Coordinates of C-alpha atoms and ligand atoms in Angstrom, one line a residue:
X8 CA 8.8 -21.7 36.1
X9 CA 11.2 -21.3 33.0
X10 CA 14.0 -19.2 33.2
X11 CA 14.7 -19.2 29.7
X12 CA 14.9 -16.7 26.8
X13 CA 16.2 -17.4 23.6
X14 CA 18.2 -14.4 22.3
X15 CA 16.1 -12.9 19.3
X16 CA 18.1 -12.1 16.5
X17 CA 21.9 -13.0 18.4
X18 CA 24.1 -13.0 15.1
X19 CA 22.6 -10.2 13.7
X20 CA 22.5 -8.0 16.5
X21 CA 26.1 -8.8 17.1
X22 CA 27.7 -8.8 13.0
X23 CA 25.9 -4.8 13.5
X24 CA 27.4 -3.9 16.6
X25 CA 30.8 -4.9 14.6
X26 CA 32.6 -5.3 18.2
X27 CA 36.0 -3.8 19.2
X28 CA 37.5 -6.3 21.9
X29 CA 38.7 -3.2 23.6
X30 CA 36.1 -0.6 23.7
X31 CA 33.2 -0.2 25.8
X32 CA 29.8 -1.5 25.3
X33 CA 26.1 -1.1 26.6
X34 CA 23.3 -3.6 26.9
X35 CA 20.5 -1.7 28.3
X36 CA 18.1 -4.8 29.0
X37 CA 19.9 -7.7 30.4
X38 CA 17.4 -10.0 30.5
X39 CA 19.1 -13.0 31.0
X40 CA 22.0 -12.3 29.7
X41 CA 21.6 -13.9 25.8
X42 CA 23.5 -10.9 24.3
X43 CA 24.9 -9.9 27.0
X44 CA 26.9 -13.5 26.9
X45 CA 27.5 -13.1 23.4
X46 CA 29.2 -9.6 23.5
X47 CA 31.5 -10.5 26.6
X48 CA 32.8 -13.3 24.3
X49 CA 34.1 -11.1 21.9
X50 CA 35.5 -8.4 24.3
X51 CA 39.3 -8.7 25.4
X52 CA 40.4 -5.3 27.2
X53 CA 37.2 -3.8 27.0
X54 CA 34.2 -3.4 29.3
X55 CA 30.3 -4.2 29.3
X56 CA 27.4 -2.0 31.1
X57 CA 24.4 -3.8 31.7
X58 CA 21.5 -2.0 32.8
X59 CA 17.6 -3.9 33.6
X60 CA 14.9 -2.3 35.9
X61 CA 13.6 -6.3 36.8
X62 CA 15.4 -7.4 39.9
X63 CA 15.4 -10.6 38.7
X64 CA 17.7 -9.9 35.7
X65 CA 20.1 -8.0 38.0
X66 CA 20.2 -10.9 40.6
X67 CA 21.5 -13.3 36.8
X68 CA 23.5 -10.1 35.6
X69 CA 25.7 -10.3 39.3
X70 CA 25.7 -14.2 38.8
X71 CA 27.6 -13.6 35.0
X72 CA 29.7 -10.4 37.0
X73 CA 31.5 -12.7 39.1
X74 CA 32.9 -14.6 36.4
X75 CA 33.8 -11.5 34.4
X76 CA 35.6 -8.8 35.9
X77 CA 34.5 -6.3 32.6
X78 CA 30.8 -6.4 33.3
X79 CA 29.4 -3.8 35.3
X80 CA 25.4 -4.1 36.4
X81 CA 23.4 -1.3 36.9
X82 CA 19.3 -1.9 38.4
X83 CA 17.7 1.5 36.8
X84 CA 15.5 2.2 33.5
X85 CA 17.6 2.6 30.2
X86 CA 16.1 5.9 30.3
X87 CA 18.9 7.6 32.7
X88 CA 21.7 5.9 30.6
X89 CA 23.3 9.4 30.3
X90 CA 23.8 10.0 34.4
X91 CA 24.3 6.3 34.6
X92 CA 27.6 6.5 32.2
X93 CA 28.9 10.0 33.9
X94 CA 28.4 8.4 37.6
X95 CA 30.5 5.8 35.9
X96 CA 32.7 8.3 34.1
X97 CA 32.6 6.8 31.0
X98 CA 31.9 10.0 28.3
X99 CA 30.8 7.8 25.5
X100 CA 30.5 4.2 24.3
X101 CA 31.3 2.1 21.2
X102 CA 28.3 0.4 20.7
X103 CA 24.9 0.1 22.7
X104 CA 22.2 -2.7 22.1
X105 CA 18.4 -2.8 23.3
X106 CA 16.0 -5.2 23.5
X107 CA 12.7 -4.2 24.1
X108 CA 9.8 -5.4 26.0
X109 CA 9.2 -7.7 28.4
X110 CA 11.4 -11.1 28.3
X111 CA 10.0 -14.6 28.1
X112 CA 11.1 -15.0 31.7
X113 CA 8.9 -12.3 32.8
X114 CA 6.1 -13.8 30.5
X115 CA 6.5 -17.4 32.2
X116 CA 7.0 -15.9 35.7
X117 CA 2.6 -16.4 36.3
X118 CA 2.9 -14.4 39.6
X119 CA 4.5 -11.3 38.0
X120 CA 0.7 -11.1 36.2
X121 CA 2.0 -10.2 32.6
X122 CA 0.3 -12.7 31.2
X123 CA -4.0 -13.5 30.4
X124 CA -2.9 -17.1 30.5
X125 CA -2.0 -18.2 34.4
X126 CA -3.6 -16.5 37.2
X127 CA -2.5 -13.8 39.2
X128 CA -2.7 -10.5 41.2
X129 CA -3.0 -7.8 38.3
X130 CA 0.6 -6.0 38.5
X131 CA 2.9 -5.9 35.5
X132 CA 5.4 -3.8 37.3
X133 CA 8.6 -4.8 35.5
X134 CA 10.8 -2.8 38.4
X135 CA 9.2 -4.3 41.1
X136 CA 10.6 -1.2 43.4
X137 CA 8.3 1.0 41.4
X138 CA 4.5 1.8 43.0
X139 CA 2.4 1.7 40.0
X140 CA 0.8 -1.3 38.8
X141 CA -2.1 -2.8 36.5
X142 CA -3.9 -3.0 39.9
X143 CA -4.4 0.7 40.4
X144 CA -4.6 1.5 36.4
X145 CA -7.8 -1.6 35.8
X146 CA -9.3 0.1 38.6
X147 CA -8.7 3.9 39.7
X148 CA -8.3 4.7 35.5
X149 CA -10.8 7.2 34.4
X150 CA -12.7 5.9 31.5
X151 CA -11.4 7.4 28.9
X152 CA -7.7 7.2 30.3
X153 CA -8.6 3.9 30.0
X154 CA -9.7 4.1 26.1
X155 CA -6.7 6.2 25.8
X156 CA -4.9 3.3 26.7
X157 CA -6.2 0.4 24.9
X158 CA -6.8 2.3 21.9
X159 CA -2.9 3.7 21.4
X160 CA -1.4 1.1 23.2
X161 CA -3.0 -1.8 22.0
X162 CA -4.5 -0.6 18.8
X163 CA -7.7 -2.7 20.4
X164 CA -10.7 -2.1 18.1
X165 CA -12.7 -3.1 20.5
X166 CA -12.0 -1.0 23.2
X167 CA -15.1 0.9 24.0
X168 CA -16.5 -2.3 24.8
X169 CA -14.3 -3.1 26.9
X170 CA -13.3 -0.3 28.9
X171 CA -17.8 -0.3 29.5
X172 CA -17.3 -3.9 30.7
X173 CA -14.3 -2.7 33.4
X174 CA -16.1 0.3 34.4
X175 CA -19.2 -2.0 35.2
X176 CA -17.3 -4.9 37.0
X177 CA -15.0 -2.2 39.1
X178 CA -18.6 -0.6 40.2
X179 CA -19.2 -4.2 42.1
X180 CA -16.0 -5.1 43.2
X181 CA -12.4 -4.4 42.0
X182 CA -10.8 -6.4 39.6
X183 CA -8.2 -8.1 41.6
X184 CA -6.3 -10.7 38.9
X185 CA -5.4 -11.5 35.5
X186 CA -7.9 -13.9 35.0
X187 CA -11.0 -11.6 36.4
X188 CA -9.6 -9.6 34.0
X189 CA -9.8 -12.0 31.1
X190 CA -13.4 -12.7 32.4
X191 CA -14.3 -9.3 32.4
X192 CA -12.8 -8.9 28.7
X193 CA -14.7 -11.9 27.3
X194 CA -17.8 -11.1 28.9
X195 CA -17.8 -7.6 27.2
X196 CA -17.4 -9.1 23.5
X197 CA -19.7 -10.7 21.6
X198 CA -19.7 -14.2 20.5
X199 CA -18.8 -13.2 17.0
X200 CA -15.4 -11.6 18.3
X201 CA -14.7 -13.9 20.7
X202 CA -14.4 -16.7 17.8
X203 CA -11.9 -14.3 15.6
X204 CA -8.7 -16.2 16.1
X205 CA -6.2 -14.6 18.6
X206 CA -7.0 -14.1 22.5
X207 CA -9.5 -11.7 23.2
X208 CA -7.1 -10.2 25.9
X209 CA -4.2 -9.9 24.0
X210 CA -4.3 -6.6 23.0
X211 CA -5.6 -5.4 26.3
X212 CA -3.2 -6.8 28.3
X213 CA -0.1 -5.5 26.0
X214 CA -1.7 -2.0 26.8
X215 CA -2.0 -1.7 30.7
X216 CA 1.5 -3.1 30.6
X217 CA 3.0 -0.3 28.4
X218 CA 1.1 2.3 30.3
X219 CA 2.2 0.8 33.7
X220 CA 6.0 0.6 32.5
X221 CA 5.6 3.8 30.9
X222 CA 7.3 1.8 27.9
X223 CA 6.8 4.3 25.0
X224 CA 8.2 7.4 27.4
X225 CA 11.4 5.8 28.7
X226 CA 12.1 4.5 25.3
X227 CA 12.1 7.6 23.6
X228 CA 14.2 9.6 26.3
X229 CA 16.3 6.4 26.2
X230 CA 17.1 7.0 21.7
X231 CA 17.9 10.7 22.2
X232 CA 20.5 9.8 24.9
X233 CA 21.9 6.4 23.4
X234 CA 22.6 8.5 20.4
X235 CA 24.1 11.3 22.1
X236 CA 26.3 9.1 23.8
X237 CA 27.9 6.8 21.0
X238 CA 31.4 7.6 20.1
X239 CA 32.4 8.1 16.8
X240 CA 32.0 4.8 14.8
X241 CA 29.2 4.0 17.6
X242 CA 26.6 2.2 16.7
X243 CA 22.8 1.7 18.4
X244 CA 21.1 -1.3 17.7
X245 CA 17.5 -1.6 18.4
X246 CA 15.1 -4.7 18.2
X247 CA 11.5 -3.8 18.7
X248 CA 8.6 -5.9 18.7
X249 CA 5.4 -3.8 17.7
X250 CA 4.7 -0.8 15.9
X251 CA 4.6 1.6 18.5
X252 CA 7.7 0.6 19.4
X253 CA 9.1 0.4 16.1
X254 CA 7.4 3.8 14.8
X255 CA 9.5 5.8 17.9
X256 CA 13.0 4.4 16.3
X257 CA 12.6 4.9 12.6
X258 CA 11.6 8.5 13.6
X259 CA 14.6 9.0 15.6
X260 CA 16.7 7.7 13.4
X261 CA 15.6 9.4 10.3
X262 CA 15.4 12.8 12.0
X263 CA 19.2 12.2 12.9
X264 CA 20.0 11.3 9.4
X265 CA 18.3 12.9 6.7
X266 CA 19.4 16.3 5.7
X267 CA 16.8 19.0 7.0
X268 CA 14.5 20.6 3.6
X269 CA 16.0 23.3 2.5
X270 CA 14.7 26.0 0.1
X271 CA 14.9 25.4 -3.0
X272 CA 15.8 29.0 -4.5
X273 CA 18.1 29.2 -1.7
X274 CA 21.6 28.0 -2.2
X275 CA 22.2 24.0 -1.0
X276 CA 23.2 24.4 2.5
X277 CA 25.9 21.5 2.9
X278 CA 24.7 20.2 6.6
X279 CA 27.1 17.7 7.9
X280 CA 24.9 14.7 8.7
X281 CA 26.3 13.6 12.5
X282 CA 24.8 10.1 12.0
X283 CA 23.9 7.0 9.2
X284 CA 21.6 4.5 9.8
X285 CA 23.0 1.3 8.7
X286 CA 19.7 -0.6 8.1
X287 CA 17.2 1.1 4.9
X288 CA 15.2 -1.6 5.9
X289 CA 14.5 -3.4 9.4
X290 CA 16.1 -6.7 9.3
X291 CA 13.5 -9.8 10.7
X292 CA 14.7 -13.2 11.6
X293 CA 15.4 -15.6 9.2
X294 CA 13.2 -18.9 8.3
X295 CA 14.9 -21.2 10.9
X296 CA 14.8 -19.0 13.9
X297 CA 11.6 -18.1 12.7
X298 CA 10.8 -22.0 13.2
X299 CA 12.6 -22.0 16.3
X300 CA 11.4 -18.7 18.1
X301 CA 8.0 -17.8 17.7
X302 CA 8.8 -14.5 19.5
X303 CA 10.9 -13.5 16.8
X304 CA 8.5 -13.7 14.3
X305 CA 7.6 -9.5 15.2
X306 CA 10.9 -8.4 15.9
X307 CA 12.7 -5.7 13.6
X308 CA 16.3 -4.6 13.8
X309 CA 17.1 -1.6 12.9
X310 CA 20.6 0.2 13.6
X311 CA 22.2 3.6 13.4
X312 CA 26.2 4.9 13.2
X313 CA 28.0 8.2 14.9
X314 CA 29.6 9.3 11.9
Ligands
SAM405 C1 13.4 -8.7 25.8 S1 14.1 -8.7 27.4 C2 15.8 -8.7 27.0 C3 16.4 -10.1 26.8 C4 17.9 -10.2 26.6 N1 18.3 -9.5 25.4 C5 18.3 -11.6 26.6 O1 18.8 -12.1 25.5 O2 18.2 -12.3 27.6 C6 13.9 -7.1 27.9 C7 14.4 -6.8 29.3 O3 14.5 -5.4 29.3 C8 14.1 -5.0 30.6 N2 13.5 -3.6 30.3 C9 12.5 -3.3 29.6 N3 12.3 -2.0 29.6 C10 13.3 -1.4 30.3 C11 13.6 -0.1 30.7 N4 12.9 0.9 30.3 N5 14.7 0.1 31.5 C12 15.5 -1.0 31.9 N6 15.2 -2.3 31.6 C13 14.1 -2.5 30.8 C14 13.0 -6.0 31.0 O4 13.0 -6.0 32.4 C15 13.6 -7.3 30.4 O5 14.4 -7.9 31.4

């Protein structure tokens, strides 16, 4: 079982959030701690919040909090960071970084069934408190909750096919784990598919586990708060790893600031933009960590300012 995950992105993210030792700082998905490490380095007076729902990431977080009397570790979803900084009392913060997705860790971990590659019970659950898992959605999902799913969620082309083949293997007997699952899938394509390069069950399995973590929900509560939250001079960086994901930022951050239209025969109303992104463009890795981290190869940064 690895525990390792490479930070994706470390200098960038951290040259962005342009650190004050003294102020306080958020990263909303630990992980295991490859930012978080890199942001406690810099601090001096100030303080760290670090949030994950995966019990295993809080278990590493409390292991880094007893060396370091500034980092505070919170087990909820990014997605109450607002009550999570007023239980704390803190009214806003200097810079907040997120991470999203699932880690390499969880990837490796075979039991924790996030991945069409080791076998085990279909779950997916990154909060392993929570009740819903791939389990019930594979096999309880209507049919077309089910397209719903693979087609927005995975962008799978193929999903009609596939969601036939689950409906046909639940009707014998459930589908129990990943690699029934992966069975299922293969046995629904036809040869000509199956030999396009990629895994068949790539796509699929990225979309049960975005609809069991509710990924594309709790991210998009988590923007309106995180910007809410930043102080003046804050900044929010975001690294995102597929389109979906990445679609939900840029729209968040261009609605925040772009001047709203205004009509033309109408005097130009001078609206004071709140916010600035700081990044036209996403910034990707560069050629060596591309070489070194094939998960950074999808990764976009993009980053906005409190003005
Ligand atoms: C890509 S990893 C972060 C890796 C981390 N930056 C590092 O360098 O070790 C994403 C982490 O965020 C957590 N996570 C994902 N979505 C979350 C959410 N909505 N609320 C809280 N934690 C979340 C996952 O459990 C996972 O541990």
């Amino acid at each position: 079982m690895s525990q390792y995950h490479i930070p994706v992105m470390l200098k960038e993210c951290i040259q962005t959030l342009n650190i004050d030792p003294t102020q306080t700082y958020v990263d909303a998905t630990f992980g295991r701690g490859g930012h978080s490490q890199e942001i406690l380095k810099q601090l001096t007076t100030g303080r760290l919040i670090v949030i994950d729902q995966d019990l295993d990431a809080i278990a590493e977080a409390k292991k880094l909090a007893l060396k370091h009397s500034n980092l505070i570790v919170v087990h909820d979803n990014y997605s109450s960071l607002k009550n999570i900084l007023t239980d704390l009392n803190i009214p806003c913060v200097a810079g907040i970084l997120v991470d999203c997705g699932v880690s390499s860790v969880q990837l490796d971990e075979g039991e924790r069934g996030f991945s069409y590659r080791f076998d085990a019970p279909l779950d997916m659950r990154m909060n392993q408190t929570q009740k819903l898992n791939a389990y019930d959605i594979v096999n309880t999902a209507p049919a077309g909750e089910l397209l719903r799913i693979l087609y927005t969620y995975g962008e799978e082309k193929h999903a009609k096919m596939i969601v036939r083949g689950i409906m046909r293997a639940r009707e014998q007997q459930p589908i129990e784990t990943t690699l029934q699952l992966v069975d299922v899938i293969k046995s629904s394509l036809p040869n000509k598919i199956l030999k396009q390069v990629g895994h068949p069950a790539k796509q699929t399995f990225q979309a049960i586990r975005i609809a069991v973590n509710q990924e594309l929900e709790h991210l998009e509560s988590f923007l309106t708060q995180a910007t809410d939250v930043l102080c003046p001079k804050g900044v929010l960086v975001t690294l995102t790893f597929h389109s979906l994901e990445d679609r939900l930022v840029k729209q968040h951050f261009k609605s925040l600031s772009t001047p709203p239209k205004t009509n033309k025969r109408l005097p130009e109303s001078h609206v004071q933009l709140e916010y600035t992104t700081l990044t036209k463009q996403p910034m990707i890795a560069d050629e060596q960590e591309l070489m070194d981290n094939p998960r950074s190869k999808s990764a976009k940064l993009r980053a906005i300012q409190r003005l």
